[in-house]
PDB file of C-alpha atoms in Angstrom:
ATOM      1  CA  MET A   1     -32.536  63.177   5.699  1.00 72.00           C
ATOM      2  CA  LYS A   2     -35.451  62.761   7.568  1.00 78.00           C
ATOM      3  CA  ILE A   3     -39.266  61.861   5.899  1.00 82.00           C
ATOM      4  CA  THR A   4     -41.845  64.563   7.310  1.00 82.00           C
ATOM      5  CA  GLN A   5     -44.495  64.107   5.413  1.00 81.00           C
ATOM      6  CA  ASP A   6     -45.413  61.146   2.974  1.00 80.00           C
ATOM      7  CA  ASP A   7     -48.702  60.802   1.502  1.00 83.00           C
ATOM      8  CA  LYS A   8     -50.805  60.530  -1.718  1.00 84.00           C
ATOM      9  CA  THR A   9     -49.568  63.610  -3.485  1.00 84.00           C
ATOM     10  CA  THR A  10     -46.801  64.860  -1.626  1.00 84.00           C
ATOM     11  CA  LEU A  11     -43.097  63.523  -0.269  1.00 86.00           C
ATOM     12  CA  ARG A  12     -41.334  66.133   2.138  1.00 85.00           C
ATOM     13  CA  VAL A  13     -37.632  65.409   2.651  1.00 85.00           C
ATOM     14  CA  GLU A  14     -35.922  67.467   5.495  1.00 81.00           C
ATOM     15  CA  GLU A  15     -32.903  68.072   6.983  1.00 79.00           C
ATOM     16  CA  LYS A  16     -31.779  70.433   9.489  1.00 74.00           C
ATOM     17  CA  ASN A  17     -27.257  69.985  10.966  1.00 70.00           C
ATOM     18  CA  ARG A  18     -28.499  70.647  14.654  1.00 68.00           C
ATOM     19  CA  THR A  19     -24.889  70.379  15.968  1.00 70.00           C
ATOM     20  CA  ILE A  20     -23.945  73.662  15.553  1.00 72.00           C
ATOM     21  CA  VAL A  21     -27.322  74.993  16.983  1.00 73.00           C
ATOM     22  CA  MET A  22     -26.700  72.480  19.827  1.00 77.00           C
ATOM     23  CA  VAL A  23     -23.311  74.277  20.295  1.00 80.00           C
ATOM     24  CA  ALA A  24     -25.029  77.624  21.184  1.00 80.00           C
ATOM     25  CA  GLY A  25     -27.806  75.594  23.400  1.00 80.00           C
ATOM     26  CA  ILE A  26     -24.967  74.794  25.690  1.00 83.00           C
ATOM     27  CA  ILE A  27     -22.717  78.325  24.972  1.00 84.00           C
ATOM     28  CA  MET A  28     -26.427  79.867  26.209  1.00 83.00           C
ATOM     29  CA  ALA A  29     -26.992  77.808  28.912  1.00 85.00           C
ATOM     30  CA  PHE A  30     -23.584  78.404  30.092  1.00 85.00           C
ATOM     31  CA  ALA A  31     -23.583  81.822  29.815  1.00 84.00           C
ATOM     32  CA  LEU A  32     -27.303  82.555  31.709  1.00 85.00           C
ATOM     33  CA  VAL A  33     -26.162  80.592  34.633  1.00 86.00           C
ATOM     34  CA  ARG A  34     -23.271  82.521  34.903  1.00 84.00           C
ATOM     35  CA  THR A  35     -25.562  85.049  34.820  1.00 83.00           C
ATOM     36  CA  ALA A  36     -27.790  84.087  37.900  1.00 84.00           C
ATOM     37  CA  PHE A  37     -24.304  83.217  40.290  1.00 83.00           C
ATOM     38  CA  LEU A  38     -23.495  86.928  39.210  1.00 81.00           C
ATOM     39  CA  VAL A  39     -26.510  88.524  39.675  1.00 81.00           C
ATOM     40  CA  HIS A  40     -26.374  86.742  43.320  1.00 80.00           C
ATOM     41  CA  ALA A  41     -23.330  87.503  44.573  1.00 80.00           C
ATOM     42  CA  PHE A  42     -22.924  90.858  43.029  1.00 78.00           C
ATOM     43  CA  GLY A  43     -26.513  92.116  43.445  1.00 77.00           C
ATOM     44  CA  LEU A  44     -27.837  94.317  40.179  1.00 75.00           C
ATOM     45  CA  ALA A  45     -23.935  96.033  39.730  1.00 69.00           C
ATOM     46  CA  TYR A  46     -24.385  95.110  35.514  1.00 64.00           C
ATOM     47  CA  ALA A  47     -20.883  95.373  35.620  1.00 68.00           C
ATOM     48  CA  TYR A  48     -21.048  91.988  36.528  1.00 66.00           C
ATOM     49  CA  TYR A  49     -22.825  90.083  34.385  1.00 73.00           C
ATOM     50  CA  LEU A  50     -23.802  92.482  31.281  1.00 77.00           C
ATOM     51  CA  HIS A  51     -20.942  90.500  29.332  1.00 79.00           C
ATOM     52  CA  TRP A  52     -22.909  87.314  29.905  1.00 78.00           C
ATOM     53  CA  ILE A  53     -26.285  87.671  28.417  1.00 80.00           C
ATOM     54  CA  LEU A  54     -24.082  89.331  25.577  1.00 81.00           C
ATOM     55  CA  VAL A  55     -22.561  86.058  25.504  1.00 82.00           C
ATOM     56  CA  ALA A  56     -25.901  83.894  25.596  1.00 82.00           C
ATOM     57  CA  ALA A  57     -27.429  86.430  22.879  1.00 83.00           C
ATOM     58  CA  ILE A  58     -24.359  86.394  20.329  1.00 81.00           C
ATOM     59  CA  ALA A  59     -24.440  82.747  20.503  1.00 81.00           C
ATOM     60  CA  GLY A  60     -28.451  82.292  19.909  1.00 76.00           C
ATOM     61  CA  LEU A  61     -28.116  84.316  17.259  1.00 75.00           C
ATOM     62  CA  ALA A  62     -24.854  82.375  15.769  1.00 73.00           C
ATOM     63  CA  GLY A  63     -26.530  79.443  16.391  1.00 71.00           C
ATOM     64  CA  ARG A  64     -29.600  80.747  14.482  1.00 67.00           C
ATOM     65  CA  ARG A  65     -27.298  82.194  11.084  1.00 67.00           C
ATOM     66  CA  PHE A  66     -25.126  79.285  10.774  1.00 68.00           C
ATOM     67  CA  THR A  67     -27.583  76.355  11.287  1.00 70.00           C
ATOM     68  CA  GLU A  68     -28.333  75.239   6.977  1.00 74.00           C
ATOM     69  CA  GLU A  69     -31.935  73.659   6.422  1.00 81.00           C
ATOM     70  CA  VAL A  70     -33.006  70.914   3.630  1.00 84.00           C
ATOM     71  CA  THR A  71     -35.812  71.422   2.495  1.00 87.00           C
ATOM     72  CA  VAL A  72     -37.017  69.128  -0.313  1.00 89.00           C
ATOM     73  CA  VAL A  73     -40.544  68.391  -1.186  1.00 91.00           C
ATOM     74  CA  PHE A  74     -41.674  65.801  -4.432  1.00 91.00           C
ATOM     75  CA  HIS A  75     -45.438  66.735  -6.382  1.00 91.00           C
ATOM     76  CA  ARG A  76     -46.620  63.038  -7.525  1.00 89.00           C
ATOM     77  CA  GLN A  77     -48.669  64.395  -9.334  1.00 90.00           C
ATOM     78  CA  LYS A  78     -46.856  67.425 -10.999  1.00 91.00           C
ATOM     79  CA  LYS A  79     -43.509  64.816 -11.673  1.00 92.00           C
ATOM     80  CA  GLU A  80     -41.673  67.874  -9.619  1.00 93.00           C
ATOM     81  CA  ILE A  81     -39.624  68.515  -6.730  1.00 92.00           C
ATOM     82  CA  ALA A  82     -39.280  72.368  -5.681  1.00 93.00           C
ATOM     83  CA  TRP A  83     -35.798  71.851  -3.151  1.00 89.00           C
ATOM     84  CA  ARG A  84     -35.113  75.631  -1.061  1.00 90.00           C
ATOM     85  CA  ARG A  85     -31.794  75.577   0.656  1.00 84.00           C
ATOM     86  CA  ASN A  86     -30.756  78.282   3.494  1.00 79.00           C
ATOM     87  CA  LYS A  87     -27.412  77.968   3.608  1.00 68.00           C
ATOM     88  CA  LEU A  88     -25.066  79.193   6.231  1.00 63.00           C
ATOM     89  CA  PHE A  89     -24.986  82.940   7.237  1.00 63.00           C
ATOM     90  CA  GLY A  90     -28.733  83.286   6.121  1.00 63.00           C
ATOM     91  CA  ALA A  91     -28.484  83.077   2.656  1.00 75.00           C
ATOM     92  CA  THR A  92     -30.748  81.081   0.455  1.00 83.00           C
ATOM     93  CA  GLU A  93     -30.620  79.403  -2.836  1.00 84.00           C
ATOM     94  CA  GLU A  94     -34.125  77.288  -4.119  1.00 89.00           C
ATOM     95  CA  GLY A  95     -35.280  75.900  -7.274  1.00 91.00           C
ATOM     96  CA  ARG A  96     -37.127  73.387  -9.135  1.00 92.00           C
ATOM     97  CA  LEU A  97     -36.332  70.114 -11.060  1.00 90.00           C
ATOM     98  CA  ALA A  98     -38.169  67.596 -12.806  1.00 91.00           C
ATOM     99  CA  PHE A  99     -38.743  64.392 -11.967  1.00 90.00           C
ATOM    100  CA  ASP A 100     -36.911  64.048 -15.559  1.00 90.00           C
ATOM    101  CA  ASP A 101     -34.411  65.905 -14.941  1.00 91.00           C
ATOM    102  CA  VAL A 102     -32.532  63.771 -12.273  1.00 90.00           C
ATOM    103  CA  GLU A 103     -30.648  60.616 -14.295  1.00 91.00           C
ATOM    104  CA  ASP A 104     -30.102  58.932 -10.366  1.00 89.00           C
ATOM    105  CA  VAL A 105     -30.157  58.958  -6.847  1.00 90.00           C
ATOM    106  CA  ARG A 106     -27.070  58.056  -4.920  1.00 90.00           C
ATOM    107  CA  ILE A 107     -25.431  58.258  -1.466  1.00 89.00           C
ATOM    108  CA  GLY A 108     -22.155  60.026  -1.543  1.00 88.00           C
ATOM    109  CA  TYR A 109     -19.801  59.877   0.539  1.00 87.00           C
ATOM    110  CA  ARG A 110     -16.230  61.076   1.610  1.00 87.00           C
ATOM    111  CA  GLY A 111     -13.442  59.726   4.375  1.00 84.00           C
ATOM    112  CA  THR A 112     -12.769  56.117   5.134  1.00 82.00           C
ATOM    113  CA  GLY A 113     -13.794  52.823   8.079  1.00 79.00           C
ATOM    114  CA  LYS A 114     -15.270  54.536  10.357  1.00 77.00           C
ATOM    115  CA  ARG A 115     -14.905  57.918   9.526  1.00 81.00           C
ATOM    116  CA  THR A 116     -17.238  57.687   6.268  1.00 86.00           C
ATOM    117  CA  THR A 117     -20.093  59.964   6.547  1.00 87.00           C
ATOM    118  CA  TYR A 118     -23.017  60.048   4.310  1.00 88.00           C
ATOM    119  CA  ARG A 119     -25.695  61.682   2.351  1.00 87.00           C
ATOM    120  CA  ILE A 120     -27.874  61.596  -1.027  1.00 88.00           C
ATOM    121  CA  GLU A 121     -27.142  63.170  -3.705  1.00 90.00           C
ATOM    122  CA  PHE A 122     -29.038  62.858  -7.458  1.00 90.00           C
ATOM    123  CA  VAL A 123     -27.875  62.870 -10.452  1.00 90.00           C
ATOM    124  CA  VAL A 124     -28.692  65.742 -12.350  1.00 90.00           C
ATOM    125  CA  LYS A 125     -27.209  65.736 -16.094  1.00 89.00           C
ATOM    126  CA  GLY A 126     -23.864  64.075 -15.208  1.00 88.00           C
ATOM    127  CA  GLU A 127     -22.961  66.263 -12.377  1.00 90.00           C
ATOM    128  CA  PRO A 128     -23.532  65.431  -8.287  1.00 89.00           C
ATOM    129  CA  PHE A 129     -26.493  67.748  -6.892  1.00 88.00           C
ATOM    130  CA  PRO A 130     -26.592  66.807  -3.045  1.00 87.00           C
ATOM    131  CA  LEU A 131     -29.815  67.233  -1.425  1.00 83.00           C
ATOM    132  CA  SER A 132     -28.005  68.633   1.375  1.00 80.00           C
ATOM    133  CA  ARG A 133     -24.314  69.096   2.506  1.00 75.00           C
ATOM    134  CA  VAL A 134     -25.260  68.124   5.589  1.00 73.00           C
ATOM    135  CA  TYR A 135     -23.592  64.736   6.786  1.00 76.00           C
ATOM    136  CA  SER A 136     -24.598  61.438   8.486  1.00 80.00           C
ATOM    137  CA  GLN A 137     -21.925  59.293   9.832  1.00 79.00           C
ATOM    138  CA  GLY A 138     -20.896  55.997  10.548  1.00 80.00           C
ATOM    139  CA  PRO A 139     -23.597  52.510   9.812  1.00 80.00           C
ATOM    140  CA  ARG A 140     -26.570  54.967  11.364  1.00 83.00           C
ATOM    141  CA  GLY A 141     -25.968  57.780   8.718  1.00 84.00           C
ATOM    142  CA  ARG A 142     -25.841  55.433   6.011  1.00 86.00           C
ATOM    143  CA  GLU A 143     -28.771  53.388   6.400  1.00 89.00           C
ATOM    144  CA  VAL A 144     -31.039  56.288   7.072  1.00 87.00           C
ATOM    145  CA  CYS A 145     -29.366  57.724   4.190  1.00 88.00           C
ATOM    146  CA  ASN A 146     -29.996  54.425   2.240  1.00 89.00           C
ATOM    147  CA  GLY A 147     -34.156  54.217   3.634  1.00 90.00           C
ATOM    148  CA  VAL A 148     -34.047  58.005   1.892  1.00 89.00           C
ATOM    149  CA  ALA A 149     -33.068  57.333  -0.935  1.00 90.00           C
ATOM    150  CA  GLN A 150     -35.013  54.353  -1.894  1.00 91.00           C
ATOM    151  CA  ARG A 151     -38.717  55.882  -0.509  1.00 90.00           C
ATOM    152  CA  ILE A 152     -37.351  59.126  -3.105  1.00 90.00           C
ATOM    153  CA  LEU A 153     -36.782  56.775  -6.180  1.00 89.00           C
ATOM    154  CA  GLU A 154     -40.170  54.690  -5.128  1.00 89.00           C
ATOM    155  CA  THR A 155     -41.771  58.183  -5.624  1.00 88.00           C
ATOM    156  CA  MET A 156     -39.989  59.306  -8.547  1.00 88.00           C
ATOM    157  CA  GLY A 157     -41.815  55.761 -10.216  1.00 86.00           C
ATOM    158  CA  ARG A 158     -37.526  54.032 -10.671  1.00 77.00           C
ATOM    159  CA  VAL A 159     -38.411  51.210  -8.169  1.00 72.00           C
TER     160      VAL A 159
END
């Protein structure tokens, strides 16, 4: 999670699963370089390179379609949280929560030892409500989550 806006009226926190985009980019780059070599070697005979262009296009579309993006906006004056989650395969979830509906902000984790991953969760009606389904790994991920969670608590007047 990353704070992208913090001013007098709004705190905006966003998350984007960049791993899938990176893998798709690598596949696209390989396919396009392969296409260039085949065009150079065989000329414009499409039978040799068309499938590589198709692989590049599919990788690009898949990278966009399989990316989860989360935006959480904290409106200080309204004391309201607006959230939007573009899930995998393009489904969208969105909603609003009052500051008073959020009982706590905590760091959720999964795994143990060096493989522990972290994410920020609200507690709403006694149940965890993850801001994102993306986990951050390692000590750096924990520090980032702690910093963002602290800023959220300050914005909500809980510190």
